[in-house]
């Protein structure tokens, strides 16, 4: 049996990207019940992909009783609904068998991972201040995506002169803006740029010089996305809310590597429950961006541990 509930987590501060701002994270929690055992999973319905809390809830509630993890892959498309159910069923299996999910999935034991910390889109002055505040972190991810981003880039580098930096344009640039900014990204020591052009309007990436790695986010959802990325991207951002769960995320990771892509594992703004399965996918990834809980003012019970070693694997009390 499955249940689904809506939960809200307050953010530590306003979080802004090129598409808008928010002060709360709205998530759905799925629980799978069997023989007195409960597994749980979380998803973040995302308006960019036509999802709402209500539409995703309807998808989950429409599933047949006792759906298996294998049947789920065909019962729902890739997306938030399948993600929460898939992760809940993995957690249920771990609790039923007493074996951790990494073992059930045939993976190596997970280790802590250095994760990026995201600075949201703001004025150059505020972004400089935030960069200085977080300059001790091992990797900063900068949200951009406007025609006026040069001043923001300069300000962040002034605030954190030695920090490794990646940038995420969230589909907010044109090919012309990206071509103008690219030399400055290199000059300022930016290591990677994520989704500079809108998905479906990114063919120009195959024609212009890519002086630093370009990562597909909105352009890459699951394995079916890979043919459309050829020649345009160097890296793929795997998010469980896009792949539709841990099952497809692991398959996408392996398929992407086989085709020569580097791997980034990212997240929506969610709680530790959403990050826990992603930590398994992120083992060995070139870039890890699982900072969702660091952006929250409140979190789940038994939250993930973040320290100098990075984000640690979940306790059995939380997931897996």
Short mmCIF file of C-alpha atoms in Angstrom, two decimals:
data_model
loop_
_atom_site.label_atom_id
_atom_site.label_comp_id
_atom_site.label_asym_id
_atom_site.label_seq_id
_atom_site.Cartn_x
_atom_site.Cartn_y
_atom_site.Cartn_z
CA UNK A 1 0.00 0.00 0.00
CA UNK A 2 1.16 3.53 -0.78
CA UNK A 3 0.36 6.83 0.93
CA UNK A 4 1.34 10.31 -0.22
CA UNK A 5 1.41 13.52 1.82
CA UNK A 6 2.48 17.09 1.07
CA UNK A 7 5.16 18.59 3.31
CA UNK A 8 6.68 22.06 3.49
CA UNK A 9 10.16 23.01 4.68
CA UNK A 10 11.15 26.61 5.30
CA UNK A 11 14.26 27.82 3.52
CA UNK A 12 17.06 29.48 5.44
CA UNK A 13 16.80 32.46 3.07
CA UNK A 14 15.15 33.39 -0.22
CA UNK A 15 16.37 31.15 -3.04
CA UNK A 16 16.37 32.69 -6.52
CA UNK A 17 17.16 31.29 -9.96
CA UNK A 18 16.53 32.73 -13.42
CA UNK A 19 12.92 31.47 -13.36
CA UNK A 20 11.88 32.92 -9.98
CA UNK A 21 12.23 32.96 -6.19
CA UNK A 22 10.94 30.85 -3.30
CA UNK A 23 10.98 30.89 0.50
CA UNK A 24 9.76 27.31 1.05
CA UNK A 25 10.41 23.86 -0.35
CA UNK A 26 7.16 22.03 -1.18
CA UNK A 27 7.66 18.28 -1.41
CA UNK A 28 5.64 15.08 -1.50
CA UNK A 29 6.45 12.22 0.86
CA UNK A 30 5.52 8.70 -0.25
CA UNK A 31 5.35 5.81 2.18
CA UNK A 32 5.17 2.18 1.08
CA UNK A 33 3.66 -0.27 3.59
CA UNK A 34 4.06 -4.05 3.64
CA UNK A 35 3.88 -6.54 6.52
CA UNK A 36 4.27 -3.88 9.18
CA UNK A 37 7.33 -2.34 7.47
CA UNK A 38 7.40 1.19 6.02
CA UNK A 39 9.67 2.57 3.29
CA UNK A 40 9.73 6.23 2.35
CA UNK A 41 10.75 8.48 -0.51
CA UNK A 42 10.49 12.15 -1.43
CA UNK A 43 9.98 14.12 -4.62
CA UNK A 44 9.79 17.77 -5.60
CA UNK A 45 7.17 18.40 -8.31
CA UNK A 46 8.68 20.94 -10.69
CA UNK A 47 6.63 23.47 -12.64
CA UNK A 48 9.30 23.68 -15.38
CA UNK A 49 8.34 20.10 -16.28
CA UNK A 50 4.59 20.66 -16.01
CA UNK A 51 4.31 19.12 -12.54
CA UNK A 52 2.28 20.31 -9.56
CA UNK A 53 1.76 18.83 -6.10
CA UNK A 54 -1.76 17.88 -7.21
CA UNK A 55 -0.83 16.31 -10.56
CA UNK A 56 1.98 14.25 -9.06
CA UNK A 57 -0.26 13.11 -6.20
CA UNK A 58 -2.84 11.93 -8.75
CA UNK A 59 -0.18 9.94 -10.60
CA UNK A 60 0.89 8.20 -7.41
CA UNK A 61 -2.64 7.51 -6.22
CA UNK A 62 -3.48 6.02 -9.62
CA UNK A 63 -0.91 3.25 -9.32
CA UNK A 64 -2.20 -0.33 -8.92
CA UNK A 65 -2.13 -1.88 -5.46
CA UNK A 66 1.14 -3.66 -4.74
CA UNK A 67 3.02 -2.25 -7.74
CA UNK A 68 6.57 -3.60 -7.87
CA UNK A 69 9.66 -1.54 -8.52
CA UNK A 70 10.08 -3.29 -11.87
CA UNK A 71 6.48 -2.67 -12.97
CA UNK A 72 6.74 0.95 -11.82
CA UNK A 73 9.25 1.74 -14.56
CA UNK A 74 6.52 1.24 -17.18
CA UNK A 75 3.55 2.33 -15.04
CA UNK A 76 4.79 5.94 -14.73
CA UNK A 77 6.95 8.15 -16.93
CA UNK A 78 10.25 9.60 -15.75
CA UNK A 79 9.52 12.39 -13.29
CA UNK A 80 8.79 13.29 -9.69
CA UNK A 81 5.94 10.80 -9.08
CA UNK A 82 7.95 7.76 -10.12
CA UNK A 83 10.95 9.03 -8.17
CA UNK A 84 9.20 9.16 -4.80
CA UNK A 85 7.60 5.74 -5.26
CA UNK A 86 10.77 4.11 -6.59
CA UNK A 87 12.83 5.39 -3.66
CA UNK A 88 10.14 4.34 -1.16
CA UNK A 89 10.15 0.83 -2.62
CA UNK A 90 13.94 0.62 -2.43
CA UNK A 91 13.77 1.72 1.21
CA UNK A 92 11.02 -0.82 1.89
CA UNK A 93 13.13 -3.61 0.39
CA UNK A 94 16.09 -2.61 2.55
CA UNK A 95 13.99 -2.67 5.69
CA UNK A 96 12.37 -6.00 4.77
CA UNK A 97 15.68 -7.73 4.02
CA UNK A 98 17.92 -5.99 6.54
CA UNK A 99 20.39 -5.25 3.74
CA UNK A 100 21.22 -1.63 2.77
CA UNK A 101 20.07 -0.34 -0.61
CA UNK A 102 23.64 -0.05 -1.88
CA UNK A 103 24.05 -3.78 -1.32
CA UNK A 104 20.70 -4.65 -2.92
CA UNK A 105 21.66 -2.57 -5.96
CA UNK A 106 25.06 -4.25 -6.30
CA UNK A 107 27.01 -1.08 -5.47
CA UNK A 108 30.09 -0.49 -3.37
CA UNK A 109 29.67 0.88 0.14
CA UNK A 110 29.09 4.64 -0.14
CA UNK A 111 31.50 7.22 1.26
CA UNK A 112 31.14 10.93 2.12
CA UNK A 113 31.21 13.24 -0.89
CA UNK A 114 32.34 16.84 -1.30
CA UNK A 115 29.30 18.77 -2.49
CA UNK A 116 28.81 22.15 -4.11
CA UNK A 117 27.08 24.91 -2.17
CA UNK A 118 24.68 27.06 -4.20
CA UNK A 119 24.59 30.85 -4.18
CA UNK A 120 21.25 32.02 -5.56
CA UNK A 121 20.80 34.78 -8.14
CA UNK A 122 20.97 38.26 -6.59
CA UNK A 123 22.57 41.67 -7.03
CA UNK A 124 26.33 41.65 -7.56
CA UNK A 125 26.80 43.25 -4.14
CA UNK A 126 24.76 40.60 -2.35
CA UNK A 127 26.39 37.78 -4.29
CA UNK A 128 29.83 39.12 -3.38
CA UNK A 129 28.85 39.11 0.28
CA UNK A 130 27.43 35.58 0.09
CA UNK A 131 30.53 34.36 -1.74
CA UNK A 132 32.74 35.80 1.00
CA UNK A 133 30.55 34.20 3.66
CA UNK A 134 30.90 30.79 2.04
CA UNK A 135 34.43 31.07 0.67
CA UNK A 136 35.50 28.29 3.06
CA UNK A 137 33.38 25.76 1.22
CA UNK A 138 35.21 23.45 -1.22
CA UNK A 139 32.99 24.21 -4.24
CA UNK A 140 30.60 27.08 -4.98
CA UNK A 141 27.80 26.85 -7.51
CA UNK A 142 26.59 30.22 -8.79
CA UNK A 143 23.07 30.71 -10.13
CA UNK A 144 23.09 33.05 -13.14
CA UNK A 145 20.96 33.31 -16.27
CA UNK A 146 20.47 36.98 -17.22
CA UNK A 147 22.07 39.18 -19.89
CA UNK A 148 23.81 41.14 -17.09
CA UNK A 149 25.76 38.34 -15.42
CA UNK A 150 29.29 39.65 -15.97
CA UNK A 151 29.11 41.90 -12.91
CA UNK A 152 27.82 38.99 -10.82
CA UNK A 153 30.67 36.75 -11.91
CA UNK A 154 33.26 39.39 -11.09
CA UNK A 155 31.63 40.06 -7.72
CA UNK A 156 31.59 36.38 -6.73
CA UNK A 157 35.23 35.96 -7.65
CA UNK A 158 36.11 39.04 -5.58
CA UNK A 159 34.19 37.60 -2.63
CA UNK A 160 35.77 34.16 -2.92
CA UNK A 161 39.08 34.65 -4.74
CA UNK A 162 40.36 31.08 -4.24
CA UNK A 163 37.17 29.01 -4.38
CA UNK A 164 36.50 26.52 -7.17
CA UNK A 165 33.37 27.73 -9.00
CA UNK A 166 30.78 26.21 -11.31
CA UNK A 167 27.91 28.22 -12.79
CA UNK A 168 24.32 27.35 -13.65
CA UNK A 169 22.48 29.54 -16.15
CA UNK A 170 19.17 27.61 -15.86
CA UNK A 171 18.51 28.04 -19.61
CA UNK A 172 18.77 31.82 -19.21
CA UNK A 173 21.36 32.75 -21.85
CA UNK A 174 21.33 33.01 -25.62
CA UNK A 175 24.14 31.59 -27.73
CA UNK A 176 25.45 35.13 -28.18
CA UNK A 177 25.49 35.85 -24.44
CA UNK A 178 27.24 32.55 -23.74
CA UNK A 179 29.83 33.14 -26.46
CA UNK A 180 30.57 36.58 -24.99
CA UNK A 181 30.82 35.26 -21.43
CA UNK A 182 32.82 32.08 -22.13
CA UNK A 183 36.28 33.73 -22.22
CA UNK A 184 35.49 35.51 -18.96
CA UNK A 185 34.32 32.28 -17.35
CA UNK A 186 37.74 30.85 -18.15
CA UNK A 187 39.54 33.99 -16.96
CA UNK A 188 37.71 33.85 -13.63
CA UNK A 189 38.53 30.18 -13.13
CA UNK A 190 35.03 28.76 -13.63
CA UNK A 191 35.33 25.00 -14.01
CA UNK A 192 32.01 24.12 -15.67
CA UNK A 193 28.84 25.76 -16.99
CA UNK A 194 25.45 24.12 -16.59
CA UNK A 195 22.61 24.44 -19.14
CA UNK A 196 23.54 27.79 -20.71
CA UNK A 197 20.85 27.59 -23.41
CA UNK A 198 17.19 26.52 -23.25
CA UNK A 199 16.48 22.81 -23.69
CA UNK A 200 15.27 22.28 -27.24
CA UNK A 201 17.12 25.41 -28.38
CA UNK A 202 20.64 24.21 -27.66
CA UNK A 203 21.81 22.95 -31.06
CA UNK A 204 24.17 25.93 -31.28
CA UNK A 205 26.32 24.28 -28.61
CA UNK A 206 27.45 21.80 -31.26
CA UNK A 207 28.58 24.63 -33.53
CA UNK A 208 30.33 27.05 -31.17
CA UNK A 209 33.54 26.51 -29.27
CA UNK A 210 33.11 25.01 -25.79
CA UNK A 211 36.23 26.19 -23.98
CA UNK A 212 35.05 24.70 -20.68
CA UNK A 213 32.82 21.68 -19.98
CA UNK A 214 29.11 22.23 -20.61
CA UNK A 215 26.66 20.19 -18.53
CA UNK A 216 23.13 19.21 -19.61
CA UNK A 217 20.49 19.66 -16.91
CA UNK A 218 17.08 20.52 -18.33
CA UNK A 219 18.17 18.83 -21.57
CA UNK A 220 18.84 15.49 -19.84
CA UNK A 221 16.16 13.54 -17.98
CA UNK A 222 16.79 9.83 -18.49
CA UNK A 223 18.53 7.45 -20.88
CA UNK A 224 16.15 8.45 -23.68
CA UNK A 225 17.70 11.95 -23.56
CA UNK A 226 21.21 10.83 -24.41
CA UNK A 227 20.95 10.73 -28.24
CA UNK A 228 19.87 14.39 -28.28
CA UNK A 229 22.95 15.51 -26.34
CA UNK A 230 25.56 14.22 -28.75
CA UNK A 231 28.11 16.83 -29.77
CA UNK A 232 26.54 19.50 -27.57
CA UNK A 233 27.41 18.56 -24.01
CA UNK A 234 30.36 17.17 -22.09
CA UNK A 235 28.58 16.29 -18.84
CA UNK A 236 25.08 15.29 -17.69
CA UNK A 237 23.36 16.37 -14.48
CA UNK A 238 21.48 13.40 -13.03
CA UNK A 239 18.61 14.32 -10.72
CA UNK A 240 16.30 11.66 -9.36
CA UNK A 241 13.25 13.88 -9.84
CA UNK A 242 14.07 13.92 -13.55
CA UNK A 243 15.05 10.27 -13.99
CA UNK A 244 12.06 9.04 -12.05
CA UNK A 245 13.97 7.41 -9.21
CA UNK A 246 17.10 5.61 -8.17
CA UNK A 247 16.55 2.71 -10.58
CA UNK A 248 16.75 4.87 -13.72
CA UNK A 249 19.33 7.22 -12.22
CA UNK A 250 21.81 4.37 -11.83
CA UNK A 251 21.06 3.17 -15.37
CA UNK A 252 21.50 6.69 -16.77
CA UNK A 253 24.80 7.11 -14.94
CA UNK A 254 26.20 3.93 -16.45
CA UNK A 255 24.86 4.70 -19.94
CA UNK A 256 26.20 8.26 -19.88
CA UNK A 257 29.65 7.09 -18.82
CA UNK A 258 29.63 4.47 -21.56
CA UNK A 259 29.03 7.25 -24.09
CA UNK A 260 31.90 9.33 -22.75
CA UNK A 261 30.04 11.90 -20.65
CA UNK A 262 31.23 13.11 -17.30
CA UNK A 263 28.66 12.87 -14.52
CA UNK A 264 27.19 15.46 -12.20
CA UNK A 265 24.57 14.46 -9.61
CA UNK A 266 22.27 17.28 -8.55
CA UNK A 267 19.03 17.90 -6.73
CA UNK A 268 15.96 20.03 -6.43
CA UNK A 269 15.58 22.01 -3.20
CA UNK A 270 14.41 19.22 -0.92
CA UNK A 271 15.10 17.56 2.39
CA UNK A 272 17.65 14.95 3.46
CA UNK A 273 15.19 12.23 2.42
CA UNK A 274 15.46 13.35 -1.21
CA UNK A 275 19.27 13.53 -1.07
CA UNK A 276 19.82 10.11 0.54
CA UNK A 277 19.36 7.94 -2.59
CA UNK A 278 21.19 10.51 -4.71
CA UNK A 279 24.28 10.03 -2.53
CA UNK A 280 24.47 6.47 -3.89
CA UNK A 281 24.28 7.68 -7.50
CA UNK A 282 26.88 10.36 -6.83
CA UNK A 283 29.65 7.96 -5.79
CA UNK A 284 32.49 8.61 -8.25
CA UNK A 285 30.77 11.57 -9.95
CA UNK A 286 32.94 14.42 -11.23
CA UNK A 287 30.60 16.99 -9.66
CA UNK A 288 28.25 16.50 -6.69
CA UNK A 289 25.55 19.10 -5.98
CA UNK A 290 23.50 17.69 -3.12
CA UNK A 291 23.22 20.77 -0.93
CA UNK A 292 19.41 20.91 -0.64
CA UNK A 293 19.34 20.43 3.15
CA UNK A 294 21.98 23.14 3.63
CA UNK A 295 19.51 25.62 2.13
CA UNK A 296 16.72 24.67 4.57
CA UNK A 297 15.84 26.17 7.94
CA UNK A 298 14.36 22.79 8.96
CA UNK A 299 14.86 19.18 7.87
CA UNK A 300 13.75 15.58 8.44
CA UNK A 301 14.39 13.63 11.60
CA UNK A 302 17.78 11.84 11.39
CA UNK A 303 19.00 14.25 8.68
CA UNK A 304 22.09 13.71 6.57
CA UNK A 305 25.38 14.78 8.15
CA UNK A 306 27.33 17.54 6.38
CA UNK A 307 30.85 18.29 7.59
CA UNK A 308 34.37 18.90 6.29
CA UNK A 309 34.30 15.49 4.56
CA UNK A 310 31.14 16.47 2.69
CA UNK A 311 27.71 14.87 2.71
CA UNK A 312 27.64 11.48 4.44
CA UNK A 313 25.51 8.47 3.44
CA UNK A 314 22.12 8.25 5.17
CA UNK A 315 21.53 6.42 8.42
CA UNK A 316 19.11 3.49 8.25
CA UNK A 317 16.70 5.58 10.30
CA UNK A 318 16.35 8.07 7.44
CA UNK A 319 16.50 5.89 4.32
CA UNK A 320 18.05 2.85 2.73
#
